[in-house]
PDB file of C-alpha atoms in Angstrom:
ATOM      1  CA  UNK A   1      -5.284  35.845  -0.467  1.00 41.00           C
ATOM      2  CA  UNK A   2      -1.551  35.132  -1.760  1.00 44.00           C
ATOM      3  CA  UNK A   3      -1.238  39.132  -1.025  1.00 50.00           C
ATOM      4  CA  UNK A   4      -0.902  38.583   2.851  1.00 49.00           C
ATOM      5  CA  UNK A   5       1.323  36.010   2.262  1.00 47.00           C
ATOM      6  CA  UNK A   6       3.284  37.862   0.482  1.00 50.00           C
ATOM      7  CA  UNK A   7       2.902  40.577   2.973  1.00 50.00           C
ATOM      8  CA  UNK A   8       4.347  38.153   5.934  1.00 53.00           C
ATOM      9  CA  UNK A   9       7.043  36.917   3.705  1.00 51.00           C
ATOM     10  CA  UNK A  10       8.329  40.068   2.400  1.00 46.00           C
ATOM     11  CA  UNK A  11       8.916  41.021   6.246  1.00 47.00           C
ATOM     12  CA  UNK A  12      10.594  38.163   6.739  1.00 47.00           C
ATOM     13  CA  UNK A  13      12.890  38.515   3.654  1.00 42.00           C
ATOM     14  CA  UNK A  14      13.729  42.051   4.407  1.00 36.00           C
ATOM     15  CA  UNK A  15      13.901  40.936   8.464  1.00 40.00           C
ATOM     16  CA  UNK A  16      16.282  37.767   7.266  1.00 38.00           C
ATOM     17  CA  UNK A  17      18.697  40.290   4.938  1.00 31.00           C
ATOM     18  CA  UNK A  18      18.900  42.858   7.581  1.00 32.00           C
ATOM     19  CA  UNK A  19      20.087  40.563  10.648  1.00 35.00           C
ATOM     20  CA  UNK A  20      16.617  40.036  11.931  1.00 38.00           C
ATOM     21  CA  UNK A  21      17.886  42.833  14.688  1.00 35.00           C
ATOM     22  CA  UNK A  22      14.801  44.515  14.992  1.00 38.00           C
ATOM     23  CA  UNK A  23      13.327  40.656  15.595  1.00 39.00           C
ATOM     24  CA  UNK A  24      15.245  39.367  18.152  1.00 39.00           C
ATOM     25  CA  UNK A  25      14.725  39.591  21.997  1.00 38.00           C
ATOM     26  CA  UNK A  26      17.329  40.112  24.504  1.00 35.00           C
ATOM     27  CA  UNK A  27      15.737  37.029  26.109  1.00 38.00           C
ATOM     28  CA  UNK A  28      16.045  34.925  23.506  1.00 36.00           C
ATOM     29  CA  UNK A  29      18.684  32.326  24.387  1.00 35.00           C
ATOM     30  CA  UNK A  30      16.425  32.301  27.705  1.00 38.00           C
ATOM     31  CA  UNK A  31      14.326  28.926  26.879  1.00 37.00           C
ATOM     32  CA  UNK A  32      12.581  29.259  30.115  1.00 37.00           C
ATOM     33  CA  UNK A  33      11.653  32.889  29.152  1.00 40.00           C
ATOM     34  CA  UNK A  34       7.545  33.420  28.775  1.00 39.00           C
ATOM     35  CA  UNK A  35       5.792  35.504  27.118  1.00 41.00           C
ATOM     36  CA  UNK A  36       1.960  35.174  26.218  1.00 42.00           C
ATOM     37  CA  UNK A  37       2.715  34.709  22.916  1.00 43.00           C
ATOM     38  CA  UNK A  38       4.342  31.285  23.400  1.00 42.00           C
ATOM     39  CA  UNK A  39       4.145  28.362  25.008  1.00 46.00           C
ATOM     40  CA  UNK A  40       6.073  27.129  28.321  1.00 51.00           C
ATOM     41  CA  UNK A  41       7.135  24.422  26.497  1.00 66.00           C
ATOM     42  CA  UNK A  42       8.704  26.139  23.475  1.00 78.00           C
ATOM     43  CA  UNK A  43      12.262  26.025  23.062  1.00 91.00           C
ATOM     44  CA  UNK A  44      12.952  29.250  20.973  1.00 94.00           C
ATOM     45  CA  UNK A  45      11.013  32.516  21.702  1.00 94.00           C
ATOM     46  CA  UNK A  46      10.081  34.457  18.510  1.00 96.00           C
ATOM     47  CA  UNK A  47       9.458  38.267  18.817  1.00 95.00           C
ATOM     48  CA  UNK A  48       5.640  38.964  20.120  1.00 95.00           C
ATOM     49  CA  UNK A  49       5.427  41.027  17.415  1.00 94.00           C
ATOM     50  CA  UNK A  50       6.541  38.056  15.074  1.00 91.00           C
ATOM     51  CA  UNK A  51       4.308  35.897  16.335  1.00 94.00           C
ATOM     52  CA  UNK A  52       1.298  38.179  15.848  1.00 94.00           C
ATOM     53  CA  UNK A  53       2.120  39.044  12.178  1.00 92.00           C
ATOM     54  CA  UNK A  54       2.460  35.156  11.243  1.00 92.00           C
ATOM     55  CA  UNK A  55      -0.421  34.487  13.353  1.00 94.00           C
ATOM     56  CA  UNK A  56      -2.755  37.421  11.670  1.00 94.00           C
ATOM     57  CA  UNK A  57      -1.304  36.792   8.670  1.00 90.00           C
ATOM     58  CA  UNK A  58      -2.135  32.822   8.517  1.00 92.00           C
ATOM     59  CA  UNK A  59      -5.408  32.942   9.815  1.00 94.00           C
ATOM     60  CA  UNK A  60      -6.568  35.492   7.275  1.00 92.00           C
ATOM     61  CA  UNK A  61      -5.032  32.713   4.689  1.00 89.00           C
ATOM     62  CA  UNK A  62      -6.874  29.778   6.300  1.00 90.00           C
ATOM     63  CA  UNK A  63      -9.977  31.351   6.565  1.00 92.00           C
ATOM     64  CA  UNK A  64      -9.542  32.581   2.463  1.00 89.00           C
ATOM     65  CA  UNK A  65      -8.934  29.130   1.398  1.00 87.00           C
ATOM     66  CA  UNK A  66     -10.190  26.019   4.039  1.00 87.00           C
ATOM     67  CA  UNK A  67     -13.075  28.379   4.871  1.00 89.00           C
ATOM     68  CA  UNK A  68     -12.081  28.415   8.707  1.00 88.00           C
ATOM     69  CA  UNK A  69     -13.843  30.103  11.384  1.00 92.00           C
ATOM     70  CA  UNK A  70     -11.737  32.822  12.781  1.00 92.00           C
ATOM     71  CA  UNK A  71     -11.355  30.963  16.043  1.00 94.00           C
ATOM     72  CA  UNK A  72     -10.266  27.105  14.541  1.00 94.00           C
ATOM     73  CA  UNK A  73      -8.127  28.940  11.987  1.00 94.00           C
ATOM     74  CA  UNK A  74      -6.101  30.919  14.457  1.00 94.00           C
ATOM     75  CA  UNK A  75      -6.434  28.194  17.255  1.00 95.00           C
ATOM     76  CA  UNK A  76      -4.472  25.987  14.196  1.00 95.00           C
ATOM     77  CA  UNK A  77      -1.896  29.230  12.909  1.00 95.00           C
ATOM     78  CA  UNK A  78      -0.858  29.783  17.034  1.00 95.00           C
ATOM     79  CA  UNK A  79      -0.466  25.850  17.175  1.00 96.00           C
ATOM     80  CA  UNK A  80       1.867  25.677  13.966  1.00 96.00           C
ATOM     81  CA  UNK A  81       3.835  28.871  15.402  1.00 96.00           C
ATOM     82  CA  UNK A  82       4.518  26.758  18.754  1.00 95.00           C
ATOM     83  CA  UNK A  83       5.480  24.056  16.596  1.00 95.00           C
ATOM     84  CA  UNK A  84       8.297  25.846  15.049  1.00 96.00           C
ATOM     85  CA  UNK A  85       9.166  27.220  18.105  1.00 96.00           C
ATOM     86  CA  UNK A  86      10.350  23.974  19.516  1.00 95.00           C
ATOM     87  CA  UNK A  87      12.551  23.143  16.678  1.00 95.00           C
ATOM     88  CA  UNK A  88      13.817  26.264  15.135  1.00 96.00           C
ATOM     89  CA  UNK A  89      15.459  29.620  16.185  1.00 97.00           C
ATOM     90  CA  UNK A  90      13.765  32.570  14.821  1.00 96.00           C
ATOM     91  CA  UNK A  91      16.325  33.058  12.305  1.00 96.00           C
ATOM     92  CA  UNK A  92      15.881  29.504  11.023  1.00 96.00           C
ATOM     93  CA  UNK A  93      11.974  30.130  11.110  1.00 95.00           C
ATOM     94  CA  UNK A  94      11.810  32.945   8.920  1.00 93.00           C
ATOM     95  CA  UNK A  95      14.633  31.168   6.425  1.00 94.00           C
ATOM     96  CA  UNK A  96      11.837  28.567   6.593  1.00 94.00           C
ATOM     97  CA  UNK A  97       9.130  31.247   5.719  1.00 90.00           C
ATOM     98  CA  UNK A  98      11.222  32.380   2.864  1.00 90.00           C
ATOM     99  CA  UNK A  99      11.475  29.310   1.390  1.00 91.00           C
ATOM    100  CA  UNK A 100       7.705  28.654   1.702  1.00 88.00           C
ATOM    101  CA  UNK A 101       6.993  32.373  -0.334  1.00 84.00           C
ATOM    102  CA  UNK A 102       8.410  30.686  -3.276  1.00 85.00           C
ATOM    103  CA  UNK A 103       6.071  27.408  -3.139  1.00 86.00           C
ATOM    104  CA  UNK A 104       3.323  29.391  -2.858  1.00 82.00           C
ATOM    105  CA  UNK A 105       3.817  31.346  -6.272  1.00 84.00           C
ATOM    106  CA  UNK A 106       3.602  27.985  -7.527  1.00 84.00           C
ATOM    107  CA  UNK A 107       0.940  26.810  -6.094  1.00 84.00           C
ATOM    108  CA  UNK A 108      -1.413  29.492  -3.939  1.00 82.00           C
ATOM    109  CA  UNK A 109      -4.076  27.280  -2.476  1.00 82.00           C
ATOM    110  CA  UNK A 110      -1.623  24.424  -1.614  1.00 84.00           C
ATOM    111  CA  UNK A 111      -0.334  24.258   1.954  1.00 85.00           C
ATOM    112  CA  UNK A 112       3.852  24.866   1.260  1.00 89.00           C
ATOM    113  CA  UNK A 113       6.129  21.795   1.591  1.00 91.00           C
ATOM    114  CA  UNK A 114       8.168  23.630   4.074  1.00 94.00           C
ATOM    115  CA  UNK A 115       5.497  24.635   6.578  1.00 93.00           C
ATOM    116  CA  UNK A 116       3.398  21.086   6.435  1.00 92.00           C
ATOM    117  CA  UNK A 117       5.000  19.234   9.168  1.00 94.00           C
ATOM    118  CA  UNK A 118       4.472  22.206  11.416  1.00 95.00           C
ATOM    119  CA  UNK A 119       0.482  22.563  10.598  1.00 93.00           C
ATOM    120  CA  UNK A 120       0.128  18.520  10.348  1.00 91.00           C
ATOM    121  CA  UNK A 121      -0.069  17.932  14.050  1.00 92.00           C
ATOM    122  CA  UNK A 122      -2.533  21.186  14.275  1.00 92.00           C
ATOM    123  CA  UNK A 123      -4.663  19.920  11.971  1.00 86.00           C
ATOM    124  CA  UNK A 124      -5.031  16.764  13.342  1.00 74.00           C
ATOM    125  CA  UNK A 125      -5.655  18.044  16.705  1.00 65.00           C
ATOM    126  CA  UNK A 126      -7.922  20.747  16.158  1.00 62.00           C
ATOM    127  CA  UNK A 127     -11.219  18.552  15.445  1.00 55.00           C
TER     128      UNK A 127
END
């Protein structure tokens, strides 16, 4: 359970102290720039690849510990990914993710301070 967390985080630690090069798309000051991994309205675009490793990674924790079905828990991670993505850059998300590794040491069933407000409209909207 805290493993894949630790998983996502430790990939965006060693992403975050490297430059986050291999993480960044040419496109990425491009807010009008789609991809299928995002939504038209998102300001920042996060690498697909990203966005599938935070999405995996977080639905495999929801599922662990709210006892999600695959489908609400992922429909809830890809919301809280879109969330970020209209408020932070990528390098701000993962500094965010980062943060959130060391709240979760503390506490590995409780939802991280630093991810809550972008999982608190999800929540609420996902029935």
């Amino acid at each position: 359970m805290v493993r894949s967390i630790r998983a996502l985080s430790i990939t965006l630690t060693v992403a975050s102290t490297v430059g986050c090069s291999s993480f960044l798309l040419p496109s990425q000051a491009k807010a009008h720039h789609e991809s299928p991994t995002q939504i038209s309205s998102a300001k920042y675009t996060y690498n697909p690849q990203l966005v599938r490793l935070y999405t995996y990674e977080c639905t495999k924790k929801l599922r662990e510990v709210k006892g999600d079905t695959a489908d609400k828990a992922s429909q809830i991670c890809q919301c809280s990914i879109s969330q970020m993505q209209q408020q932070h850059s990528q390098v701000q998300a993962i500094q965010i993710f980062t943060k959130a590794q060391a709240s979760i040491k503390n506490d590995p069933k409780a939802m991280p301070p630093e991810l809550s407000p972008y999982f608190t409209p999800c929540i609420s909207t996902s029935g």
